[in-house]
mmCIF file of C-alpha atoms in Angstrom:
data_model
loop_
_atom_site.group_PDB
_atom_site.id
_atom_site.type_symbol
_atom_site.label_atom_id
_atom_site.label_comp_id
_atom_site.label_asym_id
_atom_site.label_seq_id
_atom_site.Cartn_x
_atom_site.Cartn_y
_atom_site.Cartn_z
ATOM 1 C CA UNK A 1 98.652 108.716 75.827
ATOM 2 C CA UNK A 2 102.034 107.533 74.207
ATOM 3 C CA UNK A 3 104.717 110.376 73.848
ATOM 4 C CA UNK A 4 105.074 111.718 70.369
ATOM 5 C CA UNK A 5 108.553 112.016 68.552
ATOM 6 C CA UNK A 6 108.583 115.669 68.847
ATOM 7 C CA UNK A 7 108.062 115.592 72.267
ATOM 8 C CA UNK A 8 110.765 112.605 73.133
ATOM 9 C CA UNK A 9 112.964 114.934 71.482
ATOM 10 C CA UNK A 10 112.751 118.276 73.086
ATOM 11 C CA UNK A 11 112.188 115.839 76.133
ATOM 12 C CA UNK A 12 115.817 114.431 75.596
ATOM 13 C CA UNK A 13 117.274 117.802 74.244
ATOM 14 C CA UNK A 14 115.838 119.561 77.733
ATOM 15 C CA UNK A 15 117.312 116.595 80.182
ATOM 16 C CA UNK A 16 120.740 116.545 78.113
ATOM 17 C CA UNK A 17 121.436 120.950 78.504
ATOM 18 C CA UNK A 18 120.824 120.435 82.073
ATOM 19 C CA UNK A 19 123.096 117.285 82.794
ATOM 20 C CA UNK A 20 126.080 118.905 80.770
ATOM 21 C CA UNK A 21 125.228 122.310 82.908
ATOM 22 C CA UNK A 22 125.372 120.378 86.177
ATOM 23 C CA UNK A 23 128.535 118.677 85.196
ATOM 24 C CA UNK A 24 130.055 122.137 83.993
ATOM 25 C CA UNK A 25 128.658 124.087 87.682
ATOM 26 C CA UNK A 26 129.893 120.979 89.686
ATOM 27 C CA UNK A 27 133.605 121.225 87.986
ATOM 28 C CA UNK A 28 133.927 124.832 87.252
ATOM 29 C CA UNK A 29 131.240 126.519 90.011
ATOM 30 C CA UNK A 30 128.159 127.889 89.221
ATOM 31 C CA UNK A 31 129.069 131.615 89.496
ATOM 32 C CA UNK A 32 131.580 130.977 87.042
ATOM 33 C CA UNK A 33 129.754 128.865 83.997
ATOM 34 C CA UNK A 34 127.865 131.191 81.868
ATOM 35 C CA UNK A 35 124.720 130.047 79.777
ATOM 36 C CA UNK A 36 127.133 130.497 76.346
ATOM 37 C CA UNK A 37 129.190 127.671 77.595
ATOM 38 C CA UNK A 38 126.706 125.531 78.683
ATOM 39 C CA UNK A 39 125.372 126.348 74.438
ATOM 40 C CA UNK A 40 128.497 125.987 73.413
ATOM 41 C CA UNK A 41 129.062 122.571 74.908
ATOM 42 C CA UNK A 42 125.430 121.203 74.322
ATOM 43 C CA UNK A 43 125.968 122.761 70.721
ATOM 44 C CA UNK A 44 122.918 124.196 70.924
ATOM 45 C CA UNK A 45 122.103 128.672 71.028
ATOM 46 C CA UNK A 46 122.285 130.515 73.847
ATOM 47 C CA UNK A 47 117.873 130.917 73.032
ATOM 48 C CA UNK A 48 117.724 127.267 72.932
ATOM 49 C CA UNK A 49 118.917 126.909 76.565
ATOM 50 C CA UNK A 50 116.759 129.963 77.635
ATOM 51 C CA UNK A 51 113.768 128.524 75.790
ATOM 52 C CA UNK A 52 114.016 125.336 77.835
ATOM 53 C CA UNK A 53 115.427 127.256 81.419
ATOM 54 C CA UNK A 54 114.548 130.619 81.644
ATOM 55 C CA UNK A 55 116.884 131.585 84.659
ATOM 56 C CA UNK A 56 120.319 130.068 84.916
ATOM 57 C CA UNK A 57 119.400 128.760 88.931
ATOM 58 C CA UNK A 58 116.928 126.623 86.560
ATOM 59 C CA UNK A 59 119.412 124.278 85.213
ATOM 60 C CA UNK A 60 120.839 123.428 88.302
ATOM 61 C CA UNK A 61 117.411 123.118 90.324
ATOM 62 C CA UNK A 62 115.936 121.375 87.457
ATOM 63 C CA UNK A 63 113.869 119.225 89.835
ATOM 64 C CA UNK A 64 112.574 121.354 91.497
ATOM 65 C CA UNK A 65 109.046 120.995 90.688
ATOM 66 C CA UNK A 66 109.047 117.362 91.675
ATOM 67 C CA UNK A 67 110.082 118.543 95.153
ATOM 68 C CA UNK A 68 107.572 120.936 95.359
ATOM 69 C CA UNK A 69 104.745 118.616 94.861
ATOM 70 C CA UNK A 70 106.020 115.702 96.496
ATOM 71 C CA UNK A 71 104.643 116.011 99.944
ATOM 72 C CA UNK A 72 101.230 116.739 98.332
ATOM 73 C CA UNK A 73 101.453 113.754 96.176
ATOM 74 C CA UNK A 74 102.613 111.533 99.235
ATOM 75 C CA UNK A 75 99.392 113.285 101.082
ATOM 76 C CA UNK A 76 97.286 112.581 98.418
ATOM 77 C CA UNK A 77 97.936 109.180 97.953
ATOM 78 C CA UNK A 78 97.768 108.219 101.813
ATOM 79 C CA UNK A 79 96.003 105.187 102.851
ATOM 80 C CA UNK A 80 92.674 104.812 104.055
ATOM 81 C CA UNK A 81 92.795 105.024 107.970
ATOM 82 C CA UNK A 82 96.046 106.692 107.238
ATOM 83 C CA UNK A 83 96.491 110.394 108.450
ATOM 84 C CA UNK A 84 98.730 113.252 106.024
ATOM 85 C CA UNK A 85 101.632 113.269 108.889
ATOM 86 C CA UNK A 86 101.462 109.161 108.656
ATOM 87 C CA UNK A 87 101.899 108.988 104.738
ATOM 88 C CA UNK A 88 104.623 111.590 104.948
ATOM 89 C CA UNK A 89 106.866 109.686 107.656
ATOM 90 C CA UNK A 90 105.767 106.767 105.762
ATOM 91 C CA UNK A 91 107.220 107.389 102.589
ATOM 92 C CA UNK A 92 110.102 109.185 104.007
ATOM 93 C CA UNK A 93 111.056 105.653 105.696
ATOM 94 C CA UNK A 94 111.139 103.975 102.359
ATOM 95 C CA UNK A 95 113.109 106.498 100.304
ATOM 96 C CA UNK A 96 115.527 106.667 103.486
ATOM 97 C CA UNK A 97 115.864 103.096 104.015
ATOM 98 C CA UNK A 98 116.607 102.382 100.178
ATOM 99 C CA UNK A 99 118.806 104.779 100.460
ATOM 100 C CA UNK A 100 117.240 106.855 97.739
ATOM 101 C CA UNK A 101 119.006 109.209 95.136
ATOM 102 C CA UNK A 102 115.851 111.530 95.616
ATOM 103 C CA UNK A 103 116.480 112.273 99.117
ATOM 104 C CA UNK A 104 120.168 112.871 98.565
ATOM 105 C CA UNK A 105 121.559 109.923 99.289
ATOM 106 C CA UNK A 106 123.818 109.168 96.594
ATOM 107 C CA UNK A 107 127.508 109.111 96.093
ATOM 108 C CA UNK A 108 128.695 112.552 94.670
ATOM 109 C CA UNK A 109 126.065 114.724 96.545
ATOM 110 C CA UNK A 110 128.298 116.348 98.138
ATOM 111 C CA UNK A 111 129.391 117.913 95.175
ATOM 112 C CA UNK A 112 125.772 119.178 94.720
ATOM 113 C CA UNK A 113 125.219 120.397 97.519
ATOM 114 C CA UNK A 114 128.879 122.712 97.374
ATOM 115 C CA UNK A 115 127.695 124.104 94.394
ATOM 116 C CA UNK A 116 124.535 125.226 96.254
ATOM 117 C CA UNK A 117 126.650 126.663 99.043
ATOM 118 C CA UNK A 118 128.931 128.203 96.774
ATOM 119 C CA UNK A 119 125.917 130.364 94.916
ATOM 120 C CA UNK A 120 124.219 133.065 96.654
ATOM 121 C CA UNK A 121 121.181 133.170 94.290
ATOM 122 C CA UNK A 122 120.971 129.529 94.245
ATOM 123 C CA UNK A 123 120.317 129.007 98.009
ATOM 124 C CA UNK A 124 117.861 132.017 97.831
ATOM 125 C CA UNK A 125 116.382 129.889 94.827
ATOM 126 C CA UNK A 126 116.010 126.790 97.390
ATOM 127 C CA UNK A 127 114.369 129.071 100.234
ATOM 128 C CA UNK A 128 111.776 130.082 97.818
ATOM 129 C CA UNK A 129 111.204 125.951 96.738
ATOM 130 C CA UNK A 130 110.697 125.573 100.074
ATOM 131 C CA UNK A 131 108.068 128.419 100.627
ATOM 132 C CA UNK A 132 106.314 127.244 97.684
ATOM 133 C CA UNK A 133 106.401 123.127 99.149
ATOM 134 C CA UNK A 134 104.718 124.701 102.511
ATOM 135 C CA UNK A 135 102.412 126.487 100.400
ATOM 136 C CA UNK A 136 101.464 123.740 98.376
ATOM 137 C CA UNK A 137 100.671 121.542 100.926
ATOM 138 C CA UNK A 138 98.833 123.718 102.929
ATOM 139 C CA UNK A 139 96.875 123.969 100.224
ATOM 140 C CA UNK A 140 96.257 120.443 99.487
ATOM 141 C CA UNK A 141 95.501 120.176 103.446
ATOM 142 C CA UNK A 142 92.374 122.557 103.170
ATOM 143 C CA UNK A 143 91.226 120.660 100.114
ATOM 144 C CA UNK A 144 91.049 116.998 101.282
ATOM 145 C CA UNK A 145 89.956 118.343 104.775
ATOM 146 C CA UNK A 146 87.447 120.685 103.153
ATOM 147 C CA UNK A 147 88.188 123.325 106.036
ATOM 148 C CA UNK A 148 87.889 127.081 105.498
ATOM 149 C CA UNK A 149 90.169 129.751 104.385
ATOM 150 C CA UNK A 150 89.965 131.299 108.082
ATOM 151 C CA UNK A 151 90.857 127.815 109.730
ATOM 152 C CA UNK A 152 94.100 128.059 110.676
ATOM 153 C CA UNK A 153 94.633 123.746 110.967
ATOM 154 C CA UNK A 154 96.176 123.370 107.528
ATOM 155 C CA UNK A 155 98.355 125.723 107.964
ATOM 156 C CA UNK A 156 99.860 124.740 110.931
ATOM 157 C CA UNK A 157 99.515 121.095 110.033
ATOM 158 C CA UNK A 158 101.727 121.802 106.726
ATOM 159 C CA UNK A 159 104.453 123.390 108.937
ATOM 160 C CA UNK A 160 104.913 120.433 110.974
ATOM 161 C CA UNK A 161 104.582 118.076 107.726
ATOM 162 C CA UNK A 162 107.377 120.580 106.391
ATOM 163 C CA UNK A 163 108.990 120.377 109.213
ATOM 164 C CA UNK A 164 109.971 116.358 108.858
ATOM 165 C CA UNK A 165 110.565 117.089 105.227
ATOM 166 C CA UNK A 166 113.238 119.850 105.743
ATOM 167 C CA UNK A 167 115.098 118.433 108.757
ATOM 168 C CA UNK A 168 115.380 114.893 106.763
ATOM 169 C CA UNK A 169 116.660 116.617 103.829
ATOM 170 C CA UNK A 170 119.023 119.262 105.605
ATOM 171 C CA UNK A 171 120.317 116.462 108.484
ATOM 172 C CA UNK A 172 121.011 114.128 104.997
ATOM 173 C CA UNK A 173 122.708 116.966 102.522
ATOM 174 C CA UNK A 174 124.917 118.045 106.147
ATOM 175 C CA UNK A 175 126.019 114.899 106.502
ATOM 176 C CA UNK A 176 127.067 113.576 102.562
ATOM 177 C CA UNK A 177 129.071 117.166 102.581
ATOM 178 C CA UNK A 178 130.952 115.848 105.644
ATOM 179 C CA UNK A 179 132.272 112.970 103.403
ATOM 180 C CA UNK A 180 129.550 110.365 104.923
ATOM 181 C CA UNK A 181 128.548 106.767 102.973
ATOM 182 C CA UNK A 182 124.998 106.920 102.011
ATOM 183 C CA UNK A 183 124.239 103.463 103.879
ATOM 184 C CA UNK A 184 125.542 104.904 106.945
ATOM 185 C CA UNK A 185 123.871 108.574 106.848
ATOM 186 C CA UNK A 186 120.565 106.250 106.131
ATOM 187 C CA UNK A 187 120.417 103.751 109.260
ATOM 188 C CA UNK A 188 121.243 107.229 111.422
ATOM 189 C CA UNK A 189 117.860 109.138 109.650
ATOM 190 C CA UNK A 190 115.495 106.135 110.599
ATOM 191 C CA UNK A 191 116.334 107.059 114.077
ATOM 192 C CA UNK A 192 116.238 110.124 113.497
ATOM 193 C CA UNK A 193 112.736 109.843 112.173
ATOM 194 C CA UNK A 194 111.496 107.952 114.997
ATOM 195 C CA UNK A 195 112.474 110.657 117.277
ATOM 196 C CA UNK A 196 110.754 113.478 115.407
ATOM 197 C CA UNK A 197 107.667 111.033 115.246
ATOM 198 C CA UNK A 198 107.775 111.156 118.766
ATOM 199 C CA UNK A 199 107.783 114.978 119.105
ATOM 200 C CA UNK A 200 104.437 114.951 116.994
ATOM 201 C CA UNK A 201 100.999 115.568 118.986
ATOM 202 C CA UNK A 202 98.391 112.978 118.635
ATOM 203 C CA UNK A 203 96.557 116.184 117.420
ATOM 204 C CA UNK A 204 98.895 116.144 113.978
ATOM 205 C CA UNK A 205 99.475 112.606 113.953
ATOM 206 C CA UNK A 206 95.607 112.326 113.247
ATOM 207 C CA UNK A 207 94.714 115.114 111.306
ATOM 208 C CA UNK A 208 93.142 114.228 107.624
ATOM 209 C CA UNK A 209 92.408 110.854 108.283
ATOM 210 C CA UNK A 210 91.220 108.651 105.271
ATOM 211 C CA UNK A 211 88.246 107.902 105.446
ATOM 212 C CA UNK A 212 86.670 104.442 103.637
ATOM 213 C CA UNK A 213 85.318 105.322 100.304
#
């Protein structure tokens, strides 16, 4: 279904409040910016921004919902033959070898991730993101496997899925802070990938196969 006008426009109005916030909590800090001059330099009202972010953490984490569904997605789109720990590692090669903006590697990311470090309530923001990715998939886990609320599989399948997920993203953001070139911090994750593959059982390498339709 093609996008209407109305919605292109609070669309566009919704993506341009939280670029000029990011630029203002990158420059100034995040503590610092208040939602009036975020407003005031999107010349929009203070309601406006609320009515599009309801918590200021929101314009800065404005992705955040991507995230949270994204290893669900990748496990939901696996192959057939192709287990949830094998699409995961899978698609974490490719955005890691194209050196990928989504995974953090970007010039400038640094600055991101300093704001983040900077902002009490934004890293307890991220901690809950990540509660809510383990949740999700765990969830996702018991439905394509069909197991039971008591089996306890899915669960601990989802932490070790999490597990990759996390460690790529935290080894990545560590390393652009430290001043790193994206190419570089890329070629060291592949590795870095093939050693946690490694560390896998064949138990959770195999789990939630695909099977043929």
């Amino acid at each position: 279904m093609a996008e209407g006008l109305r919605e292109r426009k609070k669309r566009e109005t919704r993506q341009r409040i939280s670029d000029i916030a990011t630029s203002l909590f990158v420059e100034h800090g995040f503590v610092t910016v208040t939602i009036a001059d975020i407003a005031d330099k999107a010349d929009v009202s203070v309601n406006t921004v609320y009515n599009y972010f309801p918590a200021k953490e929101d314009l800065f984490l404005d992705r955040s919902k991507d995230v949270v569904h994204r290893l669900s997605r990748w496990v939901r789109g696996r192959d057939v033959g192709e287990s949830a720990a094998a699409a995961v590692l899978r698609e974490l090669r490719e955005e890691v070898e194209t050196v990928s903006p989504r995974v953090g590697l970007m010039e400038g990311y640094e600055q991101f991730m300093r704001v983040i470090h900077e902002a009490p309530t934004l890293r307890s923001r991220l901690w809950s993101v990540q509660q809510e990715v383990q949740e999700n998939l765990e969830a996702t886990l018991r439905e394509e496997t069909g197991a039971s609320v008591d089996d306890p599989m899915p669960t601990l399948i989802a932490g070790q899925i999490n597990w990759l997920h996390q460690t790529v993203m935290g080894v990545i953001g560590s390393e652009m802070v430290a001043g790193r070139k994206p190419g570089e911090v890329s070629r060291e994750v592949l590795l870095l990938l093939d050693d946690m593959e490694d560390l896998l059982s064949e138990k959770v390498l195999n789990y939630a196969v695909r099977a043929p339709e």
